[in-house]
PDB file of C-alpha atoms in Angstrom:
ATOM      1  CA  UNK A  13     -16.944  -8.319  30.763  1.00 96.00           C
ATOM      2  CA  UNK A  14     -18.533  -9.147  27.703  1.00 97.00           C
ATOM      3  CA  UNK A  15     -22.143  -6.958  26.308  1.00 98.00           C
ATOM      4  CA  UNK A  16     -23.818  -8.354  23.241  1.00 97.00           C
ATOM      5  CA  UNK A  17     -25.898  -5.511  21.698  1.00 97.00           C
ATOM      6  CA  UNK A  18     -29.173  -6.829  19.619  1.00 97.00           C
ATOM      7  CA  UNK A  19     -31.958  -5.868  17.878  1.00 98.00           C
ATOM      8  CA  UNK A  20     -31.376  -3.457  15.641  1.00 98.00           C
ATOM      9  CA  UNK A  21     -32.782  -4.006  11.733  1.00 97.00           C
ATOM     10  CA  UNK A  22     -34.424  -1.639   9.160  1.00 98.00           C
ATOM     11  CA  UNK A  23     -37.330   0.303   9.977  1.00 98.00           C
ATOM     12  CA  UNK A  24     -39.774   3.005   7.694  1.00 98.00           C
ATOM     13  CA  UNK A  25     -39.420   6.140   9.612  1.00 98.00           C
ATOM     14  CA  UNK A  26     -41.782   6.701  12.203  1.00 98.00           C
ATOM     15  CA  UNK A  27     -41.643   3.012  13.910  1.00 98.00           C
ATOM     16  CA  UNK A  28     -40.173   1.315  16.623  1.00 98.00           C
ATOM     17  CA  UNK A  29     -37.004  -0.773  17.390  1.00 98.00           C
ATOM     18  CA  UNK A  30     -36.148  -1.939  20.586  1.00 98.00           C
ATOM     19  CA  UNK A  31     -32.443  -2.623  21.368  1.00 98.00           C
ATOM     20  CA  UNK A  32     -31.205  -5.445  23.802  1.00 98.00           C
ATOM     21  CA  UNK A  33     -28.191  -5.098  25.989  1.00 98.00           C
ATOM     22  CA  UNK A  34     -26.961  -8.403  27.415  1.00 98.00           C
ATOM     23  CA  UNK A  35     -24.192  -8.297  29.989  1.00 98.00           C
ATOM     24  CA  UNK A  36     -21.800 -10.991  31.410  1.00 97.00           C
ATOM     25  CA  UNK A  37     -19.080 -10.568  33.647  1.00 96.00           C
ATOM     26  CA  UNK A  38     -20.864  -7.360  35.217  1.00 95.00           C
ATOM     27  CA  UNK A  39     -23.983  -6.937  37.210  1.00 95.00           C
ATOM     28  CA  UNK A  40     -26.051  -4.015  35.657  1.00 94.00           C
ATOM     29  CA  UNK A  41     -28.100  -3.315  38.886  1.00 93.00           C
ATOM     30  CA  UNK A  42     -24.510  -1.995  39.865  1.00 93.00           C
ATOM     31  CA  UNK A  43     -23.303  -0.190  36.651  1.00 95.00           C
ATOM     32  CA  UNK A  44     -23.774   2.792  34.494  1.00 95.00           C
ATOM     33  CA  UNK A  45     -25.744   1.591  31.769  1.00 97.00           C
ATOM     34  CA  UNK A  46     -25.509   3.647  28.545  1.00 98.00           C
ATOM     35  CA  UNK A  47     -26.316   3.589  24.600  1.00 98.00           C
ATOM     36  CA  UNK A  48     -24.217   5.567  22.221  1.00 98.00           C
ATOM     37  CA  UNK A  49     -24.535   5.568  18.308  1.00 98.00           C
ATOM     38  CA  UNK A  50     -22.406   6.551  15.304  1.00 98.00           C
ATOM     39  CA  UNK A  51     -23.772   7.295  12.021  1.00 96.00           C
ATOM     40  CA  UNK A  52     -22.467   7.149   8.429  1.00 92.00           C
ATOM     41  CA  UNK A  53     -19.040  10.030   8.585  1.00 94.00           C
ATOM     42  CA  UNK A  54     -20.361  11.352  11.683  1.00 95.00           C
ATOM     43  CA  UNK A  55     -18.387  11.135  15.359  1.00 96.00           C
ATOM     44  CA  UNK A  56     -19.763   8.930  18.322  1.00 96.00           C
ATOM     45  CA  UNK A  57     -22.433  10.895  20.139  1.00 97.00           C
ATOM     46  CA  UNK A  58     -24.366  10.346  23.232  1.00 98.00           C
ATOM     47  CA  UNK A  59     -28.079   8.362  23.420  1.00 98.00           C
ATOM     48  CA  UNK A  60     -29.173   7.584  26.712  1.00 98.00           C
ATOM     49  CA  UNK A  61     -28.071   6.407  29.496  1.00 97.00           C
ATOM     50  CA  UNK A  62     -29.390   5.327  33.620  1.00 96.00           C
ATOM     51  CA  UNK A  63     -27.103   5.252  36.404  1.00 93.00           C
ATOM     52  CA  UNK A  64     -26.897   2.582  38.979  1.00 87.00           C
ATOM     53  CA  UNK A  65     -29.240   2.095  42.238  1.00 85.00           C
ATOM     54  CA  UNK A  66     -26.299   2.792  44.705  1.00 85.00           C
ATOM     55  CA  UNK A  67     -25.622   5.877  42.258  1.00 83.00           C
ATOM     56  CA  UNK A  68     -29.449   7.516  42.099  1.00 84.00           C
ATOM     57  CA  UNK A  69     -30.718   5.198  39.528  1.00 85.00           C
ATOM     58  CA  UNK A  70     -31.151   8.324  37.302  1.00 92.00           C
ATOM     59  CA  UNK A  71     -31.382   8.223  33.354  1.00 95.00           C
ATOM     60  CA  UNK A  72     -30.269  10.632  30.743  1.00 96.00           C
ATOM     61  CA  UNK A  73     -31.283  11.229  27.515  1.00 98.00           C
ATOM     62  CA  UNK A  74     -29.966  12.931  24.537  1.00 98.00           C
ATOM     63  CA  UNK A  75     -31.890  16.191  23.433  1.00 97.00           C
ATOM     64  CA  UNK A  76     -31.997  14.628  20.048  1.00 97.00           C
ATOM     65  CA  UNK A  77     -33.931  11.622  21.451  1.00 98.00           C
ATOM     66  CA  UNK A  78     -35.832  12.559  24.639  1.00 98.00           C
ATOM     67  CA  UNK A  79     -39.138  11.975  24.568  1.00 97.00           C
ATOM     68  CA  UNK A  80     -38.946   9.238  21.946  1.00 98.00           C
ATOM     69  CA  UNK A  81     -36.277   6.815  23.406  1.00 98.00           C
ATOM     70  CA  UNK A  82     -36.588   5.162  26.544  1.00 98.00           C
ATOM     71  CA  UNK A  83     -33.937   3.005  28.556  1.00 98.00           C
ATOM     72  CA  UNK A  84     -34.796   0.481  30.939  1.00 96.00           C
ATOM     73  CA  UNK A  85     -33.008  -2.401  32.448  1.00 95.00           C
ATOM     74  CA  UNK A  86     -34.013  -6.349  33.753  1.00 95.00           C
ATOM     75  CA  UNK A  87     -31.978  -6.808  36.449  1.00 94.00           C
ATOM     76  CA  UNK A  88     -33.318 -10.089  36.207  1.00 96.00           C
ATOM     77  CA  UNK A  89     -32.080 -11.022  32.893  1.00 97.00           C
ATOM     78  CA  UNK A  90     -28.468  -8.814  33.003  1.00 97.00           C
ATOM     79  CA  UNK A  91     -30.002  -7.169  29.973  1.00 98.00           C
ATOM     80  CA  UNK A  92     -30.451  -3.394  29.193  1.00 98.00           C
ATOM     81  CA  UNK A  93     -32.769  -2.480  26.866  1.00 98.00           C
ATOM     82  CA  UNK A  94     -33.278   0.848  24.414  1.00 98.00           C
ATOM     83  CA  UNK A  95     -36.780   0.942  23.353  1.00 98.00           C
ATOM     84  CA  UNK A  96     -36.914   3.528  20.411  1.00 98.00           C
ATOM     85  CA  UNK A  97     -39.857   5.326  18.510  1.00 98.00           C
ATOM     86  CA  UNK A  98     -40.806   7.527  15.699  1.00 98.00           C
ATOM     87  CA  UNK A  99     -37.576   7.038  14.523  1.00 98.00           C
ATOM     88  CA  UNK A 100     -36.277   9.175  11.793  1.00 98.00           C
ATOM     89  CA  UNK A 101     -33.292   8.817   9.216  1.00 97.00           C
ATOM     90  CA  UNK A 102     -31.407  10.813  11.463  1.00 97.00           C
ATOM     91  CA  UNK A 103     -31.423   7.958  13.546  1.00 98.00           C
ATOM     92  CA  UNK A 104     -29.680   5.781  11.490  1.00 98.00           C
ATOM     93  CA  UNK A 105     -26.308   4.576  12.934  1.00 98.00           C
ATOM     94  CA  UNK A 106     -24.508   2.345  14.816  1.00 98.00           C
ATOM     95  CA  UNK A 107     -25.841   1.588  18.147  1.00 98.00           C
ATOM     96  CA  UNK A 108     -23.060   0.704  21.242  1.00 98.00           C
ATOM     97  CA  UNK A 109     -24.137  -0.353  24.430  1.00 98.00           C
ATOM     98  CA  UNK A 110     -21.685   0.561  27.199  1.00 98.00           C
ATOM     99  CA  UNK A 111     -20.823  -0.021  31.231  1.00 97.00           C
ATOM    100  CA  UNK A 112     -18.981   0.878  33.586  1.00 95.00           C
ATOM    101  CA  UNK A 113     -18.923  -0.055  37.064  1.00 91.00           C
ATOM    102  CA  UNK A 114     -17.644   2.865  38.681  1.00 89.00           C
ATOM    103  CA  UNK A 115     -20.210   4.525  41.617  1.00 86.00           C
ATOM    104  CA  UNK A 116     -19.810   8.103  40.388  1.00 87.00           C
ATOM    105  CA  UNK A 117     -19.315   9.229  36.315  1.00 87.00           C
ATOM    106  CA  UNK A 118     -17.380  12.553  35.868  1.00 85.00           C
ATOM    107  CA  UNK A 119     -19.576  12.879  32.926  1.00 89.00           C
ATOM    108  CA  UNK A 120     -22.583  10.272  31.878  1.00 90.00           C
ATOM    109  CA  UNK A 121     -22.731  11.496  28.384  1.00 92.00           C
ATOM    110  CA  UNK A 122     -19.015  10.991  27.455  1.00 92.00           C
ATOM    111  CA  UNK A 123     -17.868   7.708  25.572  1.00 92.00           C
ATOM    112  CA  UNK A 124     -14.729   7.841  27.257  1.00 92.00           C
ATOM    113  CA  UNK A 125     -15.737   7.383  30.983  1.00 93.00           C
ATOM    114  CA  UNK A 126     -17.044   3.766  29.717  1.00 96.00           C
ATOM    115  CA  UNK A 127     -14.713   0.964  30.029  1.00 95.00           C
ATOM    116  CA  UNK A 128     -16.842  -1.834  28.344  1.00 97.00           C
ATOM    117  CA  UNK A 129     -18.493  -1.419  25.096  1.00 97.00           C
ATOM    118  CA  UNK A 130     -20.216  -3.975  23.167  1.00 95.00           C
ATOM    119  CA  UNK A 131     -19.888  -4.642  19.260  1.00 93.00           C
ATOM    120  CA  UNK A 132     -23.112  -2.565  18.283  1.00 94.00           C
ATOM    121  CA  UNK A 133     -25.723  -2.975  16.552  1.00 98.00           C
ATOM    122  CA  UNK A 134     -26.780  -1.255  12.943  1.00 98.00           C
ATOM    123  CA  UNK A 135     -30.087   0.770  13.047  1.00 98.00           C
ATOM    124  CA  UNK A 136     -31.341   1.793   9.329  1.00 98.00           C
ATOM    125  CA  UNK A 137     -33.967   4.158   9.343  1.00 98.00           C
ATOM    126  CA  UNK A 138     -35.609   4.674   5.284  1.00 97.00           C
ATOM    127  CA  UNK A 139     -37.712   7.465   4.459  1.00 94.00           C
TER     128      UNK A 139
END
């Protein structure tokens, strides 16, 4: 399983990024789908994240984040997708996209119930 996390770049607070998620060896349409980010000294922390079809298709967001950050997937394309706005500089960090193929999560907002992470992407937010 292989996911190749894009799109991340430097942004003026108060834009818009939109991250890219593309998955190999895994079909999304049948996997927890989930974003996590680490900024600068801080630990790995919870973004977003949408459960499979055959597990109630549900999404879950961050406190930090709701309202502003949407997830969506193409089932089409294999690709997840983290569309982000009015970002802040607390945003900056680290973006992971993870998986995990499982039907049931004990927890959706833990790193470690993810087996496959991809190699992140860097999200800069300026002021």
């Amino acid at each position: 399983v292989q996911l190749q996390a894009s799109g991340g770049g430097l942004v003026q607070a108060g834009g818009s990024l939109r991250l890219s998620c593309l998955a190999s060896g895994i079909t999304i349409s049948n996997a927890y789908m989930a974003w996590f980010r680490q900024g600068p000294g801080k630990e790995r922390e919870f973004v977003a994240a949408a459960a499979a079809r055959r597990s109630g298709s549900n999404q879950y967001y961050a406190d930090s984040v709701k309202g502003r950050f949407t997830i969506s997937r193409d089932n089409a394309k294999n690709t997840v997708y983290l569309q982000m706005n009015s970002l802040t500089p607390e945003d900056t960090a680290v973006y992971y996209c993870a998986a995990d193929s499982r039907l049931i999560l004990s927890s959706t907002r833990t790193w470690s119930e993810y087996d496959y992470w991809g190699q992140g992407t860097l999200v800069t937010v300026s002021s």
